[in-house]
Structures are given as structure tokens and as C-alpha cells.
Coordinates of N, CA and C in Angstrom, one line a residue:
Chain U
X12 N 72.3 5.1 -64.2 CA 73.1 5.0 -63.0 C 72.4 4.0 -62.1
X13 N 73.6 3.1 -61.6 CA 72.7 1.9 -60.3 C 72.4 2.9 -59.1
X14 N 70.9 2.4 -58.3 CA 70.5 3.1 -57.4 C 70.9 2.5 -56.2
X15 N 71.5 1.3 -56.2 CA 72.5 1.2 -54.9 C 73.6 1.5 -54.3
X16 N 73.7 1.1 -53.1 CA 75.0 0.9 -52.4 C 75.7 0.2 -52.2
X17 N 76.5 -0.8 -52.4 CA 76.9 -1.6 -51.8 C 78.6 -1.6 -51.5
X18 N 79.1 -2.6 -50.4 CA 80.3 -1.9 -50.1 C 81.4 -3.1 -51.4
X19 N 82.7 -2.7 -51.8 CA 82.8 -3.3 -52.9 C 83.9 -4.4 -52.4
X20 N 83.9 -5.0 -50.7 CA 84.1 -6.4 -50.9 C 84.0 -6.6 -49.1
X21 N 83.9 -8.3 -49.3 CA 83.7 -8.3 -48.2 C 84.6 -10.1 -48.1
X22 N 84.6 -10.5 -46.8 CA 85.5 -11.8 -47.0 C 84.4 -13.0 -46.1
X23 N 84.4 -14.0 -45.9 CA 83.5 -14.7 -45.1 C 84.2 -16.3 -44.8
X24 N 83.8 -17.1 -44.0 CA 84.7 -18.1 -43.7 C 84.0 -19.2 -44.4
X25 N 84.2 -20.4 -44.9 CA 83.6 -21.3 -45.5 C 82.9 -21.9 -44.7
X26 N 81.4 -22.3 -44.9 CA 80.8 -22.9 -43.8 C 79.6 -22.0 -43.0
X27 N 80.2 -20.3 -42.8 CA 79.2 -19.7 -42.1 C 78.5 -18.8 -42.9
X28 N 77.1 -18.1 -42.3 CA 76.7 -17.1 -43.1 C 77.4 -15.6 -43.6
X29 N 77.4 -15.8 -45.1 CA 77.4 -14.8 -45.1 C 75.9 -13.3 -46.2
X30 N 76.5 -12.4 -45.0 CA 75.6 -11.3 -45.3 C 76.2 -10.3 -46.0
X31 N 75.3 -10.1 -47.0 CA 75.6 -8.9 -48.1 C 74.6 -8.0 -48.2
X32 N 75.2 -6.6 -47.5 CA 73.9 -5.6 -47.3 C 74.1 -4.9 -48.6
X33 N 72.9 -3.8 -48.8 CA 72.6 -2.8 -50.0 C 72.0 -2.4 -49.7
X34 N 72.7 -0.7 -50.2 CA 71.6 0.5 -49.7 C 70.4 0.7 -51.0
X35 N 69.7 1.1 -50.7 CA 68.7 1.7 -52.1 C 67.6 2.4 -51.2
X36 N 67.9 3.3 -50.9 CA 67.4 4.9 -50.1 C 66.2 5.6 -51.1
X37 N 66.4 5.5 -52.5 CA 65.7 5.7 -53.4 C 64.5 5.0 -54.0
X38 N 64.5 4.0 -53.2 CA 63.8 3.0 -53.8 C 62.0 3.6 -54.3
X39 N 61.4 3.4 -55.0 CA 60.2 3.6 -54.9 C 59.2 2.3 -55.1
X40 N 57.7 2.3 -54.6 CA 57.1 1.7 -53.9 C 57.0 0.4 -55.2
X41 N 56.7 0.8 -56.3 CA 57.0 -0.3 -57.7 C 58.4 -1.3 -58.1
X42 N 59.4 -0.6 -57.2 CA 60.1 -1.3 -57.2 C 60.8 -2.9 -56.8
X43 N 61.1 -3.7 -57.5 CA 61.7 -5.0 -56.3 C 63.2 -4.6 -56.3
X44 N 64.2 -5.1 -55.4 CA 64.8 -6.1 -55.5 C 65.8 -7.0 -55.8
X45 N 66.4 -6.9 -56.9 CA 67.1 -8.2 -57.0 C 68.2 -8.6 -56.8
X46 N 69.0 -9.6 -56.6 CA 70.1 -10.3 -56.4 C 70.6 -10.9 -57.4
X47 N 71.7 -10.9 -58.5 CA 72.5 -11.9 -58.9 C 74.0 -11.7 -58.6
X48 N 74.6 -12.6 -59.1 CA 76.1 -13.0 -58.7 C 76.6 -13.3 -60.3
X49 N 77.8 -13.1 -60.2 CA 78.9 -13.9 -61.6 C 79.8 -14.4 -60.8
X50 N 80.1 -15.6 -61.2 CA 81.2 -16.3 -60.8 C 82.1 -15.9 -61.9
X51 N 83.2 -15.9 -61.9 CA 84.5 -15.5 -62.5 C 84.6 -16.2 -63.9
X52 N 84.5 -15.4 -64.8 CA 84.3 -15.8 -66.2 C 82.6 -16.6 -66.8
X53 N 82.0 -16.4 -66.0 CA 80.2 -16.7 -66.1 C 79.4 -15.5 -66.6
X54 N 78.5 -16.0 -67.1 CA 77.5 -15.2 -67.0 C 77.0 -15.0 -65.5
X55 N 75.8 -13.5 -65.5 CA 75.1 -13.2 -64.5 C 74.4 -14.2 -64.0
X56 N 74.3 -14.7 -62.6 CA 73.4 -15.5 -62.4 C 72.2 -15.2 -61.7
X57 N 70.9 -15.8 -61.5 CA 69.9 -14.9 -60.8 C 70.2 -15.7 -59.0
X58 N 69.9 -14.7 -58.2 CA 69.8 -15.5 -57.1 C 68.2 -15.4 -56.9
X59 N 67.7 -13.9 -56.4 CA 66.7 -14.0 -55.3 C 65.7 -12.6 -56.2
X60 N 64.7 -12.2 -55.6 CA 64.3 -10.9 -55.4 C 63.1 -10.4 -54.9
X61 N 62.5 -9.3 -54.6 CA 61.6 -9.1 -53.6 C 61.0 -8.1 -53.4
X62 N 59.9 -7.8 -53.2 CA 59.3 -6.5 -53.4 C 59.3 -5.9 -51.8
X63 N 58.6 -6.6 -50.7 CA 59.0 -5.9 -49.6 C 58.6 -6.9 -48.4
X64 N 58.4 -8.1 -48.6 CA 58.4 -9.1 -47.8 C 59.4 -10.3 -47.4
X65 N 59.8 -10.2 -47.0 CA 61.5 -11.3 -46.9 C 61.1 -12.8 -47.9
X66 N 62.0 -13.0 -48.3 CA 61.9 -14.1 -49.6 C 63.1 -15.0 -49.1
X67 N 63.2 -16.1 -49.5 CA 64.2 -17.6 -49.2 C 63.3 -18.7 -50.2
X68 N 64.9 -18.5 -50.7 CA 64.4 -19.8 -51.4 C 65.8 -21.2 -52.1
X69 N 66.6 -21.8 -52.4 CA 67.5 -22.9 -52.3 C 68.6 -22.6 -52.5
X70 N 69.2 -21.2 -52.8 CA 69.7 -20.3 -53.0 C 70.6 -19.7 -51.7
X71 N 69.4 -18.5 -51.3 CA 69.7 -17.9 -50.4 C 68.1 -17.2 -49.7
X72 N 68.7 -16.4 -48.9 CA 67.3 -15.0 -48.6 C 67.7 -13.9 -48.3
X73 N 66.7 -13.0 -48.7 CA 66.5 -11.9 -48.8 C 65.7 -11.3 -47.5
X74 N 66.0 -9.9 -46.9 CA 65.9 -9.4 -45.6 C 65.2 -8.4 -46.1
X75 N 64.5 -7.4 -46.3 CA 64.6 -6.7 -46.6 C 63.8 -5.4 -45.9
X76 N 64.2 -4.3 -45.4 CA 63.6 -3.6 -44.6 C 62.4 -2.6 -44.3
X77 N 61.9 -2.5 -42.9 CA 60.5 -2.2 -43.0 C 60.3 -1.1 -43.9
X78 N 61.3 -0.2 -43.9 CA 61.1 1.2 -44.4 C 61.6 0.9 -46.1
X79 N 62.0 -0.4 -46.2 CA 62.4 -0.7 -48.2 C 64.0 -0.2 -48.3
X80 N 64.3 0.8 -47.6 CA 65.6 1.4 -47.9 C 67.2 0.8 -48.0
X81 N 66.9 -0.4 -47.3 CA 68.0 -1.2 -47.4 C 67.9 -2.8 -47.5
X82 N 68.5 -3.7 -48.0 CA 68.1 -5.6 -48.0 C 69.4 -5.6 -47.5
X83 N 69.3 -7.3 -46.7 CA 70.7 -7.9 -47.3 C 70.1 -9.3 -47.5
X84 N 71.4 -9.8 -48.5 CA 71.0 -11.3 -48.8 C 72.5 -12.3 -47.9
X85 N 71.5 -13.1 -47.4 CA 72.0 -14.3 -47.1 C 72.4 -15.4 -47.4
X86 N 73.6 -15.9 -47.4 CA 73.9 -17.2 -47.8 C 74.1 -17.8 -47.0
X87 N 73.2 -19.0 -46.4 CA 73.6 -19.4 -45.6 C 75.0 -20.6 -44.8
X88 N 75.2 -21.0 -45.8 CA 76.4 -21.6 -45.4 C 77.2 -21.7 -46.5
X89 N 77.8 -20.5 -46.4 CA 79.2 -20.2 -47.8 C 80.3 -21.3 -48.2
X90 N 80.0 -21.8 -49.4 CA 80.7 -22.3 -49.5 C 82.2 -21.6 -51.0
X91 N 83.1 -22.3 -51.1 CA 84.1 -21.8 -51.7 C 83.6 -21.4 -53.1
X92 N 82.6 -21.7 -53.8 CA 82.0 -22.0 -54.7 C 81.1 -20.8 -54.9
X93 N 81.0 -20.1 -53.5 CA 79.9 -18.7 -53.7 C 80.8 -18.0 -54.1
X94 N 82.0 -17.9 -54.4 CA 83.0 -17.0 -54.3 C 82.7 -15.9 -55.6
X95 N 82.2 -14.9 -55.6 CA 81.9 -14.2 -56.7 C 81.8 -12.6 -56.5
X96 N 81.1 -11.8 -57.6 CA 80.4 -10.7 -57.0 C 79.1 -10.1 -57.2
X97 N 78.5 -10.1 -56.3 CA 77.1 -9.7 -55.5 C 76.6 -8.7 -56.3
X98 N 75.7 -8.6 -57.3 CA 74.9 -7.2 -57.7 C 73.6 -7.0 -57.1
X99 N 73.5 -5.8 -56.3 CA 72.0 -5.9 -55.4 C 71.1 -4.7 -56.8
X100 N 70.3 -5.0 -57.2 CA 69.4 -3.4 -58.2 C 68.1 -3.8 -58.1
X101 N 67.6 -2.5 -57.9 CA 66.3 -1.9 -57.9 C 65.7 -2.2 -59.7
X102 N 64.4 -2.8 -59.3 CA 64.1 -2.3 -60.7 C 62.6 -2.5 -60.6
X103 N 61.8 -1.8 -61.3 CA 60.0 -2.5 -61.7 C 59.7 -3.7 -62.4
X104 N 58.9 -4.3 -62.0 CA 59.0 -5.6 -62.8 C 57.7 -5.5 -64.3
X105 N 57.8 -4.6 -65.1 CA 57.6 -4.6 -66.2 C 58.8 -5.3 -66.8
X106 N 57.9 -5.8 -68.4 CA 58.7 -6.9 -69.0 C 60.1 -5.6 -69.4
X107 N 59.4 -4.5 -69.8 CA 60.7 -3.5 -70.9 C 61.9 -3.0 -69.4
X108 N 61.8 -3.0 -68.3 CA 62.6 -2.6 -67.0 C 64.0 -3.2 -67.4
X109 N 64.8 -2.8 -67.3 CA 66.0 -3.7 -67.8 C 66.5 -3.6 -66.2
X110 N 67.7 -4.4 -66.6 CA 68.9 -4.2 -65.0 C 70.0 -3.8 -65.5
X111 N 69.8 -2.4 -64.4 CA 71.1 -2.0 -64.4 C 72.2 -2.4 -63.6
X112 N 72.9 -2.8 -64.1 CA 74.0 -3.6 -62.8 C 75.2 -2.2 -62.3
X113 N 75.4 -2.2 -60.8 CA 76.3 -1.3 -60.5 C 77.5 -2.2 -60.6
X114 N 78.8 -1.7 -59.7 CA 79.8 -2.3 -59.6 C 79.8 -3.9 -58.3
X115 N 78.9 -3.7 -57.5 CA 78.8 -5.1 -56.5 C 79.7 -4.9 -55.5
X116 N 79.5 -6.6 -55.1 CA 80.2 -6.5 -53.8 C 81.2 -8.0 -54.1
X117 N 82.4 -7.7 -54.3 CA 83.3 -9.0 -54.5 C 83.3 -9.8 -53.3
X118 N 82.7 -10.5 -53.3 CA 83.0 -11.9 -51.8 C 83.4 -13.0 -52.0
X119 N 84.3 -13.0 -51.2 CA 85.4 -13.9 -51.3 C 85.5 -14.9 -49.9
X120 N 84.9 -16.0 -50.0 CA 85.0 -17.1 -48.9 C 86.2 -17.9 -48.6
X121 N 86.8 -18.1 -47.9 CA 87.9 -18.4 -47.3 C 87.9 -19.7 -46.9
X122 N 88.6 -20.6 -46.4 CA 88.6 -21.9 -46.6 C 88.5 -21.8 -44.7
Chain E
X4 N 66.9 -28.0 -68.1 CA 66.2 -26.9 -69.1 C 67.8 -26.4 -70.0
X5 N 67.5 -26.5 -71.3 CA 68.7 -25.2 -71.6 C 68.3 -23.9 -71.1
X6 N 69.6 -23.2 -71.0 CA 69.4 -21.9 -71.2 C 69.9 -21.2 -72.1
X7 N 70.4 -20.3 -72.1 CA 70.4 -18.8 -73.0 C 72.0 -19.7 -73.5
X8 N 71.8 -20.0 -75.0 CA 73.0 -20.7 -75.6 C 73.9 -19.5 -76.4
X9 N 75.4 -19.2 -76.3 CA 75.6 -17.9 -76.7 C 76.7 -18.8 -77.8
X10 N 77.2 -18.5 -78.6 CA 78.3 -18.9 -79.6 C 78.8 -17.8 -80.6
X11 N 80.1 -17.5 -81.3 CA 81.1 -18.7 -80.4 C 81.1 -18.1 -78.8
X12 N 81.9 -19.3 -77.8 CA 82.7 -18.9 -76.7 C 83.6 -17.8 -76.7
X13 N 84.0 -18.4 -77.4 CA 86.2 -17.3 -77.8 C 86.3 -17.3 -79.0
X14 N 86.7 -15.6 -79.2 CA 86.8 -15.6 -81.1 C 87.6 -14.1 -80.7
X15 N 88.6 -14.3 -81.3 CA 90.1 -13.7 -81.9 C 90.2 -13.4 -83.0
X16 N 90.0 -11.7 -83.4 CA 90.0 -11.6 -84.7 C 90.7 -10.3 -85.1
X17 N 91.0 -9.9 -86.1 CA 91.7 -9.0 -86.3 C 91.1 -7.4 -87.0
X18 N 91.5 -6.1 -86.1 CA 90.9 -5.3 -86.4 C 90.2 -5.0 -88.0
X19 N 89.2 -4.6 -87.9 CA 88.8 -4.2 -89.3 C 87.8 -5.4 -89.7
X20 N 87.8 -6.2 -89.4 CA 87.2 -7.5 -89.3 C 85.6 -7.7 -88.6
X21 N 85.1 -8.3 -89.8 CA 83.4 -8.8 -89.3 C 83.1 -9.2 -88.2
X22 N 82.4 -9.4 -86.9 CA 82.3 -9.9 -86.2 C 81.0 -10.4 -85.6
X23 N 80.5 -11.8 -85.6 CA 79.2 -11.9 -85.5 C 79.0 -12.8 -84.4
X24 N 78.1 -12.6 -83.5 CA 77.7 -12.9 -82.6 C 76.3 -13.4 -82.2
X25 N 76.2 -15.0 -81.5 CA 75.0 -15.2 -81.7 C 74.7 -15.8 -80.6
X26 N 73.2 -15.9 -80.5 CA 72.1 -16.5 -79.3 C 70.8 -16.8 -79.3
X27 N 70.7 -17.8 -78.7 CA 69.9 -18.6 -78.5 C 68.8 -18.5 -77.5
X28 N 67.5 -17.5 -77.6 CA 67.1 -17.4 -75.8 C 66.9 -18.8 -75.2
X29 N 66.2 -19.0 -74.3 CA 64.9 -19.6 -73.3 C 64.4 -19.6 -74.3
X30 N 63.7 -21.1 -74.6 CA 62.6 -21.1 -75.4 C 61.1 -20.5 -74.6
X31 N 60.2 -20.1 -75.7 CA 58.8 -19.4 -75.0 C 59.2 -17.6 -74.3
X32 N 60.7 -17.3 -74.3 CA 60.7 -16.3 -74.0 C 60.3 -15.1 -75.0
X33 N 60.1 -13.8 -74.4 CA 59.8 -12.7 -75.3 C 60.6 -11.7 -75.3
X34 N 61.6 -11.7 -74.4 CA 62.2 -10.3 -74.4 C 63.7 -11.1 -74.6
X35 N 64.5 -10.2 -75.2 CA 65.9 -10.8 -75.6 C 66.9 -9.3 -75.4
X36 N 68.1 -9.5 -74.5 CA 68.9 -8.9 -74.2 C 70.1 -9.0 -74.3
X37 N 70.9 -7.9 -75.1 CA 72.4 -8.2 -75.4 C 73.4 -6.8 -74.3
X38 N 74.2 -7.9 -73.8 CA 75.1 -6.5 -72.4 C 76.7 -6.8 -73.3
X39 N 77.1 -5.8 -72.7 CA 78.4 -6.3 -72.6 C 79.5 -5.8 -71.6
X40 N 80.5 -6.4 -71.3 CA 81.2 -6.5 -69.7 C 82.5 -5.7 -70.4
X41 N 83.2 -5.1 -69.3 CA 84.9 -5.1 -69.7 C 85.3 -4.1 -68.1
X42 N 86.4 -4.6 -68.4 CA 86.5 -3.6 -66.8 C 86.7 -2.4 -66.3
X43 N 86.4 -1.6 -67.6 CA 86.3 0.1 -67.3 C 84.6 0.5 -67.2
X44 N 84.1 -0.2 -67.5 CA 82.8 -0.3 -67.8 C 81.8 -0.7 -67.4
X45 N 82.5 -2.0 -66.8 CA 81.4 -2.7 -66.3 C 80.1 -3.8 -66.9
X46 N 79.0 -3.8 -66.8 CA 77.6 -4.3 -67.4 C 77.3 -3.5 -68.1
X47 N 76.8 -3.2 -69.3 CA 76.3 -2.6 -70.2 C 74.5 -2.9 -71.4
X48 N 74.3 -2.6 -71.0 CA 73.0 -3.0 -72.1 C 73.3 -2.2 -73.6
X49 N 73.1 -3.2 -74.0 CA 73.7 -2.5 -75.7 C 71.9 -2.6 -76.4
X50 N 71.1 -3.4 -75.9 CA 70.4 -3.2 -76.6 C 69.2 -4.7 -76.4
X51 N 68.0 -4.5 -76.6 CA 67.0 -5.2 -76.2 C 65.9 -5.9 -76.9
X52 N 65.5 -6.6 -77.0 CA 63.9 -6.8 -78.7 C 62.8 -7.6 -77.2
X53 N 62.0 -7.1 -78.1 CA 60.3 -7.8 -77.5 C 59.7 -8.4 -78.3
X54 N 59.6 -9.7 -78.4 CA 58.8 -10.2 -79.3 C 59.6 -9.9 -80.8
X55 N 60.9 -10.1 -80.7 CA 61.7 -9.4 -82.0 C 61.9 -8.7 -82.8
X56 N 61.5 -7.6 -81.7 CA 61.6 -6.4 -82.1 C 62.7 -5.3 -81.0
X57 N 63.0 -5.1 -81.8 CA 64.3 -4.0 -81.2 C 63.4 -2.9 -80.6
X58 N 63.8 -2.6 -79.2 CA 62.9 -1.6 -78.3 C 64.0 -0.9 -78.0
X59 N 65.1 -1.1 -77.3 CA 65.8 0.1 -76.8 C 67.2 -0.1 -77.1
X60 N 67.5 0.6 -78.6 CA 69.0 0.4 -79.0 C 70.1 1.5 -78.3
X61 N 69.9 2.3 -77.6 CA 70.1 3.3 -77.0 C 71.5 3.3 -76.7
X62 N 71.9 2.3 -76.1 CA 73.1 1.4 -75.6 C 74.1 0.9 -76.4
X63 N 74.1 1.1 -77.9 CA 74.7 0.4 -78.7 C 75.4 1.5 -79.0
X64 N 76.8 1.6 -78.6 CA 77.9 2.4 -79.1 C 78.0 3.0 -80.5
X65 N 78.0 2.4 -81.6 CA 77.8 3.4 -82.4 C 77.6 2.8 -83.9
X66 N 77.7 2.8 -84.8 CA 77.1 2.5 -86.2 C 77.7 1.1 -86.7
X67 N 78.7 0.7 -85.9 CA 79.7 -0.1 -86.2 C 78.7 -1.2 -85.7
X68 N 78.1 -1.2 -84.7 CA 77.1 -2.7 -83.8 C 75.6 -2.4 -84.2
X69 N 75.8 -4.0 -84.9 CA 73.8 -3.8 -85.2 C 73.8 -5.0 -84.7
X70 N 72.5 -5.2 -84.1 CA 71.6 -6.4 -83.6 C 70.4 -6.8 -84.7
X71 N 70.3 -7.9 -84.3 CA 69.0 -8.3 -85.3 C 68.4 -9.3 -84.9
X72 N 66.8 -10.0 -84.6 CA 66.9 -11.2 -84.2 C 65.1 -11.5 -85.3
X73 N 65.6 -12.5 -86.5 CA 64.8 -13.0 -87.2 C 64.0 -13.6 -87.0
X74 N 63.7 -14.3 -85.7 CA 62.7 -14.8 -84.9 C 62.9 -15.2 -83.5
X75 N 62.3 -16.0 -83.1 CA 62.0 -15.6 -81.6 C 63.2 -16.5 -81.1
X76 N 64.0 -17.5 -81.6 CA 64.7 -18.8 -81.3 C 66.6 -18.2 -81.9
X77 N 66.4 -16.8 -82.0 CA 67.9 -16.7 -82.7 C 68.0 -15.1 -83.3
X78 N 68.9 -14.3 -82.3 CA 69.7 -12.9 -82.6 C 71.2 -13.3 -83.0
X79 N 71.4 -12.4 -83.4 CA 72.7 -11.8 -83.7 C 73.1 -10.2 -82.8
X80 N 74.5 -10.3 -83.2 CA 75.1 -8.9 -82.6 C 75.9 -8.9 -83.6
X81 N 76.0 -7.5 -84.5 CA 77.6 -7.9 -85.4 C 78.4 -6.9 -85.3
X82 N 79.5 -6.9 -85.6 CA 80.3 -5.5 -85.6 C 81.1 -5.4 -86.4
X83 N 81.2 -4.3 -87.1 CA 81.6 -4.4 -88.6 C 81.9 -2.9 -89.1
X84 N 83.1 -2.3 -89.2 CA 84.5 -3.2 -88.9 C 84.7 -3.5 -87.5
X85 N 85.7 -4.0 -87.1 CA 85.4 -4.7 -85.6 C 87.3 -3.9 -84.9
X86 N 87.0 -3.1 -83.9 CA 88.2 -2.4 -83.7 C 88.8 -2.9 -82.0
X87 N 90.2 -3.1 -81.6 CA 90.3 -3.3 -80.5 C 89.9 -3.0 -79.3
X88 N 89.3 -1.6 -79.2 CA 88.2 -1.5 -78.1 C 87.4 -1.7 -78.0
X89 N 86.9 -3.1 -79.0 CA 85.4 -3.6 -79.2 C 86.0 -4.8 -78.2
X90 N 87.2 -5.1 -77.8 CA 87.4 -6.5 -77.0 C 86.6 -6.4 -75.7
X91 N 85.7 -7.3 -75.2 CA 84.9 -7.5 -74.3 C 84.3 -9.2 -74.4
X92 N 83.4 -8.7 -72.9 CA 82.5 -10.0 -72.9 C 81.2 -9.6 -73.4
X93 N 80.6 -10.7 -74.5 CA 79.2 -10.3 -74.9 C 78.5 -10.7 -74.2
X94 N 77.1 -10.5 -73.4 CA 76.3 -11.6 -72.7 C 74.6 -10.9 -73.5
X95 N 74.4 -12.3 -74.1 CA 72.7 -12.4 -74.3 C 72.0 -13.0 -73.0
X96 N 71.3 -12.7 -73.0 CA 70.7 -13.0 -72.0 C 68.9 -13.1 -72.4
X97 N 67.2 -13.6 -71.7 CA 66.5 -13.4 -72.0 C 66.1 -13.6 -71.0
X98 N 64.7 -13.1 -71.3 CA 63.0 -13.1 -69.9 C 61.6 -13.4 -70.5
X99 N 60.8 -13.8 -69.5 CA 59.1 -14.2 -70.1 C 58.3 -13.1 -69.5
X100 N 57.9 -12.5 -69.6 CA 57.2 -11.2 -69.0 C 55.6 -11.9 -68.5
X101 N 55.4 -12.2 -67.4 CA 54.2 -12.8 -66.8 C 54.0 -12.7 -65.4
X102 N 53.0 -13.5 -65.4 CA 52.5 -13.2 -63.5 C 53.3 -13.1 -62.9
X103 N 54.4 -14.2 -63.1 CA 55.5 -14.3 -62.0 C 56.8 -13.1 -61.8
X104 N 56.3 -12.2 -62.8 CA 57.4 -11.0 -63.0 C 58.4 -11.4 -64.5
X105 N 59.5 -10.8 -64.4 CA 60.5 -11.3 -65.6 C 61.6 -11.4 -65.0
X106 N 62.0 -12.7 -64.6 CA 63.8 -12.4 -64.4 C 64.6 -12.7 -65.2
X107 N 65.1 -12.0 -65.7 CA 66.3 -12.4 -67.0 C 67.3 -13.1 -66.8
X108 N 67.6 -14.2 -67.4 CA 68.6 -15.3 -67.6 C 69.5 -14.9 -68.7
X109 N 70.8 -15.0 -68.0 CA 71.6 -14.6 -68.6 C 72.9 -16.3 -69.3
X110 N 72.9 -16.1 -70.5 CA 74.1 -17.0 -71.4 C 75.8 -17.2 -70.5
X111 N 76.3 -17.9 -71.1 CA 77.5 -17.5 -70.6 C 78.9 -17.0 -71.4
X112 N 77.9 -16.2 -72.2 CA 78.8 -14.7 -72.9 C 80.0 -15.6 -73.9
X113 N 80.3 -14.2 -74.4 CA 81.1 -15.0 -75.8 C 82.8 -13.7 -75.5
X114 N 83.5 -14.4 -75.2 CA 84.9 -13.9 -75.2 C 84.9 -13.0 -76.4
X115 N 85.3 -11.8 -76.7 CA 86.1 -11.4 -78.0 C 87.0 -10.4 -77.7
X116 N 88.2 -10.5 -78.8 CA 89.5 -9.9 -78.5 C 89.3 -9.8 -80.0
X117 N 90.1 -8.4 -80.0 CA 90.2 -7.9 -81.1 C 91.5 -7.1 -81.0
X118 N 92.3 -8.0 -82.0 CA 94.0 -7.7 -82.4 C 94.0 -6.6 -83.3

């Protein structure tokens, strides 16, 4: 079972940031992190991830909170092209840790 | 860089029918991952190898799907006989397990419908 939250859509205007929050209340202290996206008929893509210090990198960034319980990731200037859906999951970064992917957050940028 | 090369794209076949599925990791990778997508379902891990070796088949629905990967440059997934609720998206995907952590890179999956 995915250990997040996330809400399952959100809309954003082309051009501005958009934020994608996730809960993970569960998290424990071995855990990162991660971010990918699918574009519509794609494979998973990686964005970001992070254990508990905010991360940015050509992509996007990662926020992620003092207490670990929640991130959101950043995009900073959405373009039509981000249009996809957001998987936030917890995982350890041993090589055997798989990702479990929940259902995400469908974002949809607007012209 | 390539990445994770999956073939075929799209393959249309008819129930009862062999169905083989293949990929390509990251070269220098060690860990090789096969998911599969559909929309009652979602992401799926069907099953994993380390160093080409199968670690967690756990995921693989049932006797009908075997994986195999003969060396480090090339898996398969087959399904045999192959039934309409096997129609999905396959995705291989692979990781290097090192300092930098492992993030798995994912192919861009192989369409199958099954008539």
C-alpha cells in the first residue's frame, strides 16, 4: 500500500508555479522522498527526491518539512508540457526498496 | 545516454497466444524491474532481478507470466497462454545501486491487447 497522500488533481495556469503537496505522516527516519510524473502514454519519469533537506535541481524542487511529514514539489514555471500525473512515495534507498506508486495527483496546466 | 529500450511498442494478439516481452536496461545497471499499468490497478511490480537474478516474483499474477533475464543487457516477460485481462501497459524499467542511492529509470512500456 502507497504511504501517501496526495489530492487526485489539481489545475495550474501556464507560466506560474505550480505546487504539488503530499502527505506521508508515516514516514520513517530511512526514508526519502521521491517524485516522478508520466506524461500520458510514457513511461514513469524521475523528477526529484530527498531525504530531509530541500533539493532543486533543472527539473523542479522539493520542500520538504521540518517534522518529514509532508513535501511539496515545485515547478517552477508550468509549462503545457508538465501536464501529467505527480507520484509523491516514500521509500529507503536500498538497491532491493522498490516504488510503490499510489494513484497521484493529475495536473493539468492551462494555457 | 539510451535508456531503458522496451520492444515491441504495440502488439495485438489473440487470446491463448504466446506473448513475449522484452528489455533492454541502462547499461552498467544491476537491478532490473518489470511493472505493469491498467486502470483498475494502477502501477504494479510484477517482479524484479539483481544482478540477474530474480529477487521478488511476488507480484507476478500467476503461472501464466515468467520473467527471465540471461544476462545483464536483456529480460524478457512472457505470458503463455496470453488471456484478455492480461491487456495492459508493460514497463521495464532499471537502477545502479550506489553512493548516489538507486533511482529507477523507467522504458517507455510496451502496449498489449489481448483479443
Amino acid at each position: 500500500d502507497a504511504k501517501t497522500t496526495q489530492p487526485p488533481s489539481m489545475d495550474c495556469a501556464e507560466g506560474r508555479a505550480a505546487n504539488l503537496p503530499c502527505n506521508h505522516s508515516t514516514i520513517s527516519g530511512n526514508e526519502y522522498v521521491y517524485w516522478y510524473r508520466q506524461i500520458h502514454s510514457q513511461g514513469p519519469q524521475y523528477i526529484i527526491h530527498g531525504l530531509k533537506n530541500n533539493e532543486t535541481n533543472e527539473m523542479a524542487s522539493l520542500i520538504i518539512t521540518e517534522d518529514r511529514k509532508s513535501s511539496t514539489l515545485i515547478l517552477p514555471h508550468a509549462t503545457l508540457r508538465d501536464t501529467a500525473v505527480y507520484y509523491c512515495i516514500v521509500r529507503r534507498q536500498g538497491g532491493s526498496e522498490k516504488l510503490v506508486f499510489g494513484k497521484g495527483t493529475k495536473l493539468t496546466v492551462n494555457p | 545516454d539510451a535508456g531503458v529500450i522496451q520492444s515491441p511498442r504495440h502488439e495485438v494478439t489473440e487470446m491463448g497466444q504466446e506473448v513475449t516481452l522484452r528489455c533492454k536496461p541502462i547499461s552498467g545497471h544491476d537491478y532490473l524491474f518489470w511493472y505493469r499499468q491498467t486502470m483498475m490497478r494502477g502501477l504494479e511490480l510484477l517482479i524484479y532481478f539483481n544482478n540477474n537474478v530474480p529477487i521478488d516474483d511476488s507480484g507476478m499474477p500467476e503461472d501464466r507470466f515468467s520473467a527471465k533475464m540471461p544476462n545483464a543487457s536483456f529480460s524478457t516477460l512472457k505470458i503463455q497462454p496470453s488471456e484478455p485481462r492480461d491487456s495492459a501497459v508493460y514497463f521495464c524499467a532499471s537502477s545502479l545501486w550506489g553512493a548516489g542511492g538507486n533511482t529507477i529509470y523507467f522504458g517507455e512500456g510496451s502496449w498489449l491487447t489481448v483479443v
